[in-house]
Amino acid sequence: MQHKLIHDDGSKTWAVILETGDEVTACLQSFANAQNLSAAHLTAIGAFERAVLGYFEWDRKTYRRNRVDNQCEVVALLGDVALKDGEPKLHMHAVLGQPDGRALGGHLLEGHVRPTLEVVVTETPAHLHRHFDADAGLALIRMGRER
């Protein structure tokens, strides 16, 4: 993983480039920790040799793991960084293009890069905090109130 600060006017923007063999969630979590991000959003395009997408099963309050065991295009990857228990926490969704033109999408649990993933991370001005929501079974961003 390589990164470069490409804009800084009070909030920062980085280009983060992942290469073959990099695992996206581990790399971007490491980057968020190193930069001490408390709020950011990210976008990316590129390709994976394989990935795991999650579908949140509401009744079970858990993610179904859907493996994608082939080379695929990262048509869109969107995500954010917010604080959970005082530490940066990633939340990403991806749309993956298949060889036959179909698209698969969901919560990105794993993505193994081949040959590249081009990520733009933009710091946002307000601190965002995730708090556990018992009804959802998830840590959700809450604005303007502590729980």
CSV table of C-alpha atoms in Angstrom, one decimal, residues 23-24 47-54 65-74 77 94-96 98 104 107-113:
chain,number,residue,atom,x,y,z
A,23,GLU,CA,-6.3,-7.0,1.5
A,24,VAL,CA,-8.4,-3.9,1.4
A,47,ALA,CA,-10.2,-5.0,-9.2
A,48,PHE,CA,-10.1,-7.9,-6.8
A,49,GLU,CA,-9.0,-11.5,-7.5
A,50,ARG,CA,-11.5,-12.6,-4.9
A,51,ALA,CA,-13.8,-10.9,-2.2
A,52,VAL,CA,-16.4,-11.6,0.4
A,53,LEU,CA,-19.5,-9.5,0.4
A,54,GLY,CA,-21.9,-9.4,3.4
A,65,ARG,CA,-21.0,-14.1,3.9
A,66,ASN,CA,-21.2,-14.3,0.1
A,67,ARG,CA,-17.9,-15.4,-1.4
A,68,VAL,CA,-16.8,-14.0,-4.8
A,69,ASP,CA,-14.2,-16.5,-5.9
A,70,ASN,CA,-13.2,-15.0,-9.2
A,71,GLN,CA,-11.4,-11.9,-10.7
A,72,CYS,CA,-13.9,-9.0,-10.6
A,73,GLU,CA,-14.0,-5.3,-11.3
A,74,VAL,CA,-14.6,-3.0,-8.4
A,77,LEU,CA,-16.5,1.1,-3.5
A,94,ALA,CA,-18.9,-2.5,-2.9
A,95,VAL,CA,-20.4,-3.2,-6.3
A,96,LEU,CA,-18.4,-5.9,-8.1
A,98,GLN,CA,-18.6,-10.1,-13.0
A,104,LEU,CA,-22.9,-8.2,-7.1
A,107,HIS,CA,-21.1,-4.8,2.7
A,108,LEU,CA,-17.4,-5.4,1.9
A,109,LEU,CA,-16.0,-7.9,4.4
A,110,GLU,CA,-12.8,-8.9,2.4
A,111,GLY,CA,-11.2,-7.9,-0.9
A,112,HIS,CA,-8.0,-9.2,-2.2
A,113,VAL,CA,-6.5,-6.8,-4.8
